[in-house]
Amino acid sequence: MAELPVPELPPTLSRCSGRFTISTLLGMEEGGRGPYAPAEGAGCDGTHLSGSTLCTRTFGYNTVDVVPAYEHYANSNGVGDGRRGRPSLADLHSILKPDTGHLRPPLSEPQRSNGVPEAGPEEAPEEPGRAPTPEPVRFGWVKGVMIRCMLNIWGVILYLRLPWITAQAGIALTWLIILMSVTVTTITGLSISAISTNGKVKSGGTYFLISRSLGPELGGSIGLIFAFANAVAVAMHTVGFAETVRDLLQEHNSLIVDPTNDIRIIGVVTVTVLLGISLAGMEWEAKAQILFFLVILVSFINYLVGTVIPATAEKQAKGFFSYRAEIFAQNFVPNWRGPEGSFFGLFSIFFPSATGILAGANISGDLKDPAVAIPKGTLMAIFWTTMSYLVLSATIGACVVRDASGSLNDSVAVGSPGCEGLACGFGWNFTACAQRQSCRYGLSNYYQSMSMVSGFGPLITAGIFGATLSSALACLVSAPKVFQCLCRDQLYPLIGFFGKGYGRNSEPIRGYMLTYVIAVGFILIAELNAIAPIISNFFLCSYALINFSCFHASITNSPGWRPSFRYYSKWAALFGAAVSVVIMFLLTWWAALIAFGIVIFLLGYVLYKKPDVNWGSSMQASSYNMALNYSVGLSEVEEHIKNYRPQCLVLTGPPNFRPALVDFVGTFTKNLSLMLCGNVLIGPQKQKMPESRLTADGHIKWLMKRKIKAFYTDVVAEDLRSGVQMLIQAAGLGKMRPNILALGYKRNWRTVSPQSLEDYVGILHDAFDFKYGVCLMRMKEGLNVSRVMQAHVNPTFEAAEHPEENGTGSRAAPGTADPAALAGEQQTSTIFQSEQGKKTIDIYWLFDDGGLTLLIPYLLGRKKRWAKCKIRVFVGGQINRMDEERKAIVSLLSKFRLGFHEVHILPDINQKPRPEHIRRFEDLIAPFRLNDGFKDEATVNEMRQGCPWKISDEEVNKNRAKSLRQVRLNEILLDYSRDAALIAITLPIGRKGRCPSSLYMAWLETLSQDLRPPVILTRGNQENVLTFYCQ
């Protein structure tokens, strides 16, 4: 901990339970009111440290550090986010200064003993003079989740189809169908529980859980179709209710218009009433759900009571004989009938009645504690509904025979001849209708068997009403809640209008109206049989992705995956995801394909748009794991020439200063190899470190906006050369390390300080010492555009009157652009971003450097913008052996499979240059000559002490042939490549300690001067980068 000195203090200083306040100490240390000073007159109970007391922020220890507290972690997103009230590292580590920006005051929230505020952390403090905002309605796990899920799981299938399924499959296989369905929903429930307890859950339900776990791509697509599926499900459940009412009206001959239009009228009226309940607020909606729940419970009790009441003659004629072991034994085994009489056929009919487990999670924003309510309520709902299904199938299978005529005339004496079937033992003869398969009653024929068995039939009808209306109401609430969260995230265009919330619960009224319009539209169609399978598959898509989210978050081993709910298994979650997909195809294969097609289309849209959101998804964790594993695995593999890739450390300085250099290297490394933009910040570390942290993100965003696939790194150093040495030695990871140093040509080498010149040439020597290849780029107009951008760059490279020249370091001024401005600035266009047409790329492969001089132009020519350029290769040769040498080079190039067919031999490369060009070279080096008159070495060294860049007469004489070669090469370049798109030439090497830096720069200047196209001077590390062998 950062301790503070405790000087002798006057007795009048304020104390807190006998301890000195931090603010008092800081005030004394700074000679006045410090950054943490309290308000005047603060006593023990009122002594504040940045708006809080020492007693509540420390345990009495004299330190700037604070104890852990809730508000330090609330709403944290990115790594390194400064939390309110917590001192920064600079506050603890550096010299304290009166800067109130470092330590922000915490929320003025009432604190519990553990530091957790009584109010929600997202609630803003009340403004003075304004009426307090009413508390939003929040639900517990019973009312908010369990009852809501149970109502959504129960549906008309429970009342109208489960008895029929029991008759077809038998009690044993019906239980198997129920348990198989529940296995899928239970696994999904466990996955929901794990995800919802891994951090604070906000509104958005299923969409929120999937998007924050798997990212916006899958989350957005599922959120949109899930909201739509819920909106259509409102229509489906409402039509189910309307059909039941229509049937009752038909029984009493009281149709309103006709059967089809009656469904439409009743459906529209019903959904309008449900909308009114929803708009009245979540409290009224919850009360309506409680009412529906009680109705369904009463109908269940009514049914169970009916099973033990002795059967009347009418009920016996319809196949009900109360509990009989013989009936249970006969109904225990299957009796398949009709086209749907198969195990998977019945499974596909029953499975939708097990769904609906997301109803509670979908109103996550209206729960008191979603992390507790969602797991507890969802799993309890699954348990109780499963028990109800099992009990219902067992009881009705023990009471009702499969076939009954319903005629009172079919009663016979027990044991009458000619009577077949189980009912004969109970005094009824249903043989005739059973043989003709014309029985109207019995489990296999009568869908209303539950109503017939129950003590009071109309209560079962009321239960059907409750089940359909409660499901419709749950979907009517779920769809807008999920859609509102999706709208607020702005993943898709034109939907933000529906994200606005109203009232204390931020009710999505606009979303309610949209859902209402969709529901009414589908009710008016009145033909939902075609759309129903697609809706079921949309829900199953959600189940599959929730399970996959849980599996993926677990398998990535991210430290951020810490669900407080421990009773889940990643392999069970993967199994649940796979089974959900299989069930989609079992239900309706064509609907499954449509659902997948829609998901993939929406996924592709979000991938294309790349929304600027970061939710810490498991996809990010997976990307890290894959990158880490592959990088470690790559380190175990020995390098091979066939797998050589030009991995470039590019000395760009700030990348936006030298866009042409960035574009050139980015063009041939894109999707191929590593590109690392290096920047040396020259100056004291204390001054430059904050600048490095401030601008790094901006430079990365600038590269991303320019679509350059590259990394950015910077170092702080006292001078440029030592900084580049750091980069050369430390850049990269494992086998992902640079092997080429790319930099710009120093045009102003004649006017800069001599030490700058030494540093520049020294960087080239350092690169060769570390076995790097070198790629040096020169453009006629220069590389540095910093003057255009009105920025300050490193004076080591830039003369005051020529700020446009190249450099690789930066010495930022106080006006350095912030990251947002840097990323948002207008992109500078360069030659490497434009179509080159049918020009030429001329390669002057004068010396064998391992093939790097050939490889880089070859990679450049593979790109679309350079694909039309013809590549020409020029090599030196003798005039009397031109044909032999050309054939040898063509043969060699063909073995390299580079596709270079045009080869030119330069026989006149060793001719003497023109006199005026020789004089120009001599004038170029004249200011740097010692003019020692060929004195001995000791005298020359003494004359050159302190100015090693000076050129002695002996060095001029020794290097005369090499100097004249550069002059002659420049004449050849002007003759052959004046109109080329790019010139690549082997970089001459100056021997370290024998070639002064000024002479070496004169060679490079002479070689590349007066050329219009970009010139790339390349030199490999003299090791092969090309091979024509297969192994």
Coordinates of N, CA and C in Angstrom, one line a residue, residues 278-358:
S278 N -51.8 -5.5 -20.8 CA -50.3 -5.2 -20.9 C -50.0 -3.7 -20.8
L279 N -50.8 -2.9 -21.4 CA -50.5 -1.4 -21.4 C -50.8 -0.9 -20.0
A280 N -51.7 -1.6 -19.2 CA -52.0 -1.1 -17.9 C -50.8 -1.2 -17.0
G281 N -49.8 -2.0 -17.4 CA -48.6 -2.1 -16.6 C -48.3 -3.6 -16.2
M282 N -47.1 -3.8 -15.8 CA -46.7 -5.2 -15.5 C -47.4 -5.7 -14.2
E283 N -47.8 -4.8 -13.3 CA -48.5 -5.2 -12.1 C -49.9 -5.8 -12.5
W284 N -50.6 -5.2 -13.4 CA -51.9 -5.7 -13.8 C -51.7 -7.0 -14.6
E285 N -50.7 -7.0 -15.4 CA -50.4 -8.2 -16.2 C -50.1 -9.4 -15.3
A286 N -49.4 -9.2 -14.2 CA -49.0 -10.2 -13.3 C -50.3 -10.7 -12.6
K287 N -51.2 -9.8 -12.2 CA -52.4 -10.2 -11.6 C -53.3 -11.0 -12.5
A288 N -53.3 -10.7 -13.8 CA -54.1 -11.5 -14.7 C -53.5 -12.9 -14.8
Q289 N -52.2 -13.0 -14.8 CA -51.5 -14.3 -14.9 C -51.8 -15.1 -13.6
I290 N -51.9 -14.5 -12.5 CA -52.2 -15.2 -11.2 C -53.7 -15.8 -11.4
L291 N -54.6 -15.0 -11.9 CA -55.9 -15.4 -12.1 C -56.0 -16.6 -13.0
F292 N -55.3 -16.6 -14.2 CA -55.2 -17.7 -15.1 C -54.6 -18.9 -14.4
F293 N -53.6 -18.7 -13.6 CA -53.0 -19.8 -12.9 C -54.0 -20.5 -11.9
L294 N -54.7 -19.7 -11.2 CA -55.7 -20.3 -10.3 C -56.8 -21.1 -11.0
V295 N -57.2 -20.5 -12.2 CA -58.2 -21.2 -13.0 C -57.7 -22.6 -13.4
I296 N -56.4 -22.7 -13.9 CA -55.9 -23.9 -14.3 C -55.7 -24.9 -13.2
L297 N -55.3 -24.4 -12.0 CA -55.2 -25.3 -10.8 C -56.6 -25.9 -10.5
V298 N -57.6 -25.0 -10.5 CA -58.9 -25.5 -10.2 C -59.4 -26.6 -11.2
S299 N -59.0 -26.3 -12.5 CA -59.4 -27.3 -13.5 C -58.7 -28.7 -13.2
F300 N -57.4 -28.6 -12.8 CA -56.7 -29.8 -12.5 C -57.3 -30.6 -11.3
I301 N -57.6 -29.8 -10.3 CA -58.2 -30.4 -9.1 C -59.6 -31.0 -9.5
N302 N -60.3 -30.3 -10.3 CA -61.6 -30.8 -10.8 C -61.5 -32.1 -11.5
Y303 N -60.4 -32.2 -12.4 CA -60.2 -33.4 -13.1 C -59.8 -34.6 -12.1
L304 N -58.9 -34.3 -11.2 CA -58.5 -35.4 -10.3 C -59.6 -35.9 -9.4
V305 N -60.5 -34.9 -9.0 CA -61.7 -35.3 -8.2 C -62.6 -36.2 -9.1
G306 N -62.7 -35.8 -10.3 CA -63.6 -36.6 -11.2 C -63.1 -38.0 -11.4
T307 N -61.8 -38.3 -11.3 CA -61.3 -39.6 -11.6 C -61.7 -40.6 -10.4
V308 N -62.0 -40.0 -9.2 CA -62.3 -40.9 -8.1 C -63.8 -41.0 -7.9
I309 N -64.6 -40.1 -8.5 CA -66.0 -40.1 -8.4 C -66.5 -41.4 -9.2
P310 N -67.4 -42.2 -8.6 CA -67.9 -43.3 -9.3 C -68.6 -42.9 -10.6
A311 N -68.3 -43.7 -11.7 CA -68.7 -43.3 -13.0 C -70.2 -43.5 -13.2
T312 N -70.9 -42.6 -13.8 CA -72.3 -42.8 -14.1 C -72.5 -43.6 -15.4
A313 N -73.7 -44.0 -15.7 CA -73.9 -44.8 -16.8 C -73.5 -44.1 -18.1
E314 N -73.7 -42.8 -18.2 CA -73.4 -42.0 -19.4 C -71.9 -42.0 -19.5
K315 N -71.1 -41.8 -18.4 CA -69.7 -41.8 -18.5 C -69.1 -43.2 -18.9
Q316 N -69.8 -44.2 -18.3 CA -69.3 -45.6 -18.7 C -69.5 -45.9 -20.1
A317 N -70.6 -45.4 -20.7 CA -70.9 -45.6 -22.1 C -69.8 -44.9 -23.0
K318 N -69.2 -43.8 -22.4 CA -68.1 -43.1 -23.1 C -66.7 -43.7 -22.8
G319 N -66.7 -44.7 -21.9 CA -65.4 -45.4 -21.7 C -64.8 -45.2 -20.4
F320 N -65.4 -44.4 -19.5 CA -64.8 -44.1 -18.2 C -65.3 -45.0 -17.1
F321 N -64.4 -45.8 -16.4 CA -64.8 -46.7 -15.4 C -64.1 -46.5 -14.1
S322 N -63.6 -45.4 -13.9 CA -62.8 -45.1 -12.7 C -61.5 -45.9 -12.7
Y323 N -60.8 -45.9 -11.6 CA -59.5 -46.6 -11.6 C -59.6 -48.1 -11.6
R324 N -59.1 -48.7 -12.7 CA -59.1 -50.2 -12.8 C -57.7 -50.6 -13.2
A325 N -57.2 -51.7 -12.6 CA -55.9 -52.2 -12.9 C -55.9 -52.8 -14.3
E326 N -57.0 -53.4 -14.7 CA -57.0 -54.0 -16.1 C -56.9 -52.9 -17.1
I327 N -57.6 -51.8 -16.9 CA -57.4 -50.6 -17.9 C -56.0 -50.1 -17.9
F328 N -55.4 -50.0 -16.7 CA -54.0 -49.5 -16.7 C -53.1 -50.4 -17.4
A329 N -53.3 -51.7 -17.2 CA -52.4 -52.7 -17.9 C -52.6 -52.7 -19.4
Q330 N -53.8 -52.5 -19.9 CA -54.0 -52.5 -21.3 C -53.5 -51.2 -21.9
N331 N -53.7 -50.1 -21.2 CA -53.2 -48.8 -21.8 C -51.7 -48.6 -21.5
F332 N -51.0 -49.5 -20.8 CA -49.6 -49.4 -20.5 C -48.8 -49.6 -21.8
V333 N -49.3 -50.4 -22.7 CA -48.5 -50.7 -23.9 C -49.1 -49.9 -25.1
P334 N -48.4 -49.7 -26.2 CA -48.9 -48.9 -27.3 C -49.9 -49.5 -28.1
N335 N -50.7 -48.7 -28.8 CA -51.6 -49.2 -29.8 C -51.7 -48.2 -30.9
W336 N -50.7 -48.3 -31.9 CA -50.6 -47.3 -32.9 C -51.8 -47.3 -33.9
R337 N -52.3 -46.1 -34.2 CA -53.4 -45.9 -35.1 C -53.1 -44.7 -36.0
G338 N -53.6 -44.8 -37.3 CA -53.6 -43.6 -38.1 C -52.2 -43.2 -38.6
P339 N -52.1 -42.2 -39.5 CA -50.8 -41.8 -40.1 C -49.8 -41.2 -39.1
E340 N -50.3 -40.7 -38.0 CA -49.4 -40.1 -37.0 C -49.1 -41.2 -35.9
G341 N -49.5 -42.4 -36.1 CA -49.2 -43.5 -35.1 C -47.8 -44.0 -35.1
S342 N -46.9 -43.2 -34.7 CA -45.5 -43.6 -34.5 C -44.9 -42.9 -33.4
F343 N -43.8 -43.4 -32.9 CA -43.2 -42.8 -31.7 C -42.8 -41.3 -31.9
F344 N -42.0 -41.1 -33.0 CA -41.5 -39.8 -33.3 C -42.6 -38.9 -33.8
G345 N -43.7 -39.5 -34.4 CA -44.8 -38.6 -34.8 C -45.5 -38.1 -33.6
L346 N -45.7 -38.9 -32.6 CA -46.3 -38.4 -31.3 C -45.4 -37.5 -30.6
F347 N -44.1 -37.8 -30.6 CA -43.1 -36.9 -30.0 C -43.1 -35.5 -30.6
S348 N -43.2 -35.4 -31.9 CA -43.3 -34.1 -32.5 C -44.6 -33.3 -32.2
I349 N -45.7 -34.1 -31.9 CA -46.9 -33.4 -31.5 C -46.8 -32.9 -30.0
F350 N -46.2 -33.7 -29.2 CA -46.1 -33.4 -27.7 C -45.1 -32.3 -27.4
F351 N -43.9 -32.4 -28.1 CA -42.8 -31.5 -27.7 C -43.1 -30.1 -27.5
P352 N -43.9 -29.4 -28.4 CA -44.2 -28.0 -28.2 C -44.8 -27.7 -26.9
S353 N -45.5 -28.7 -26.2 CA -46.2 -28.5 -25.0 C -45.1 -28.4 -23.8
A354 N -43.9 -28.9 -24.1 CA -42.8 -28.8 -23.1 C -42.1 -27.5 -23.1
T355 N -42.3 -26.8 -24.2 CA -41.5 -25.5 -24.4 C -42.2 -24.4 -23.6
G356 N -41.7 -23.2 -23.7 CA -42.2 -22.1 -22.9 C -41.4 -21.8 -21.7
I357 N -40.2 -22.4 -21.5 CA -39.4 -22.2 -20.3 C -38.7 -20.8 -20.3
L358 N -38.8 -20.1 -21.4 CA -38.1 -18.8 -21.5 C -39.0 -17.6 -21.1

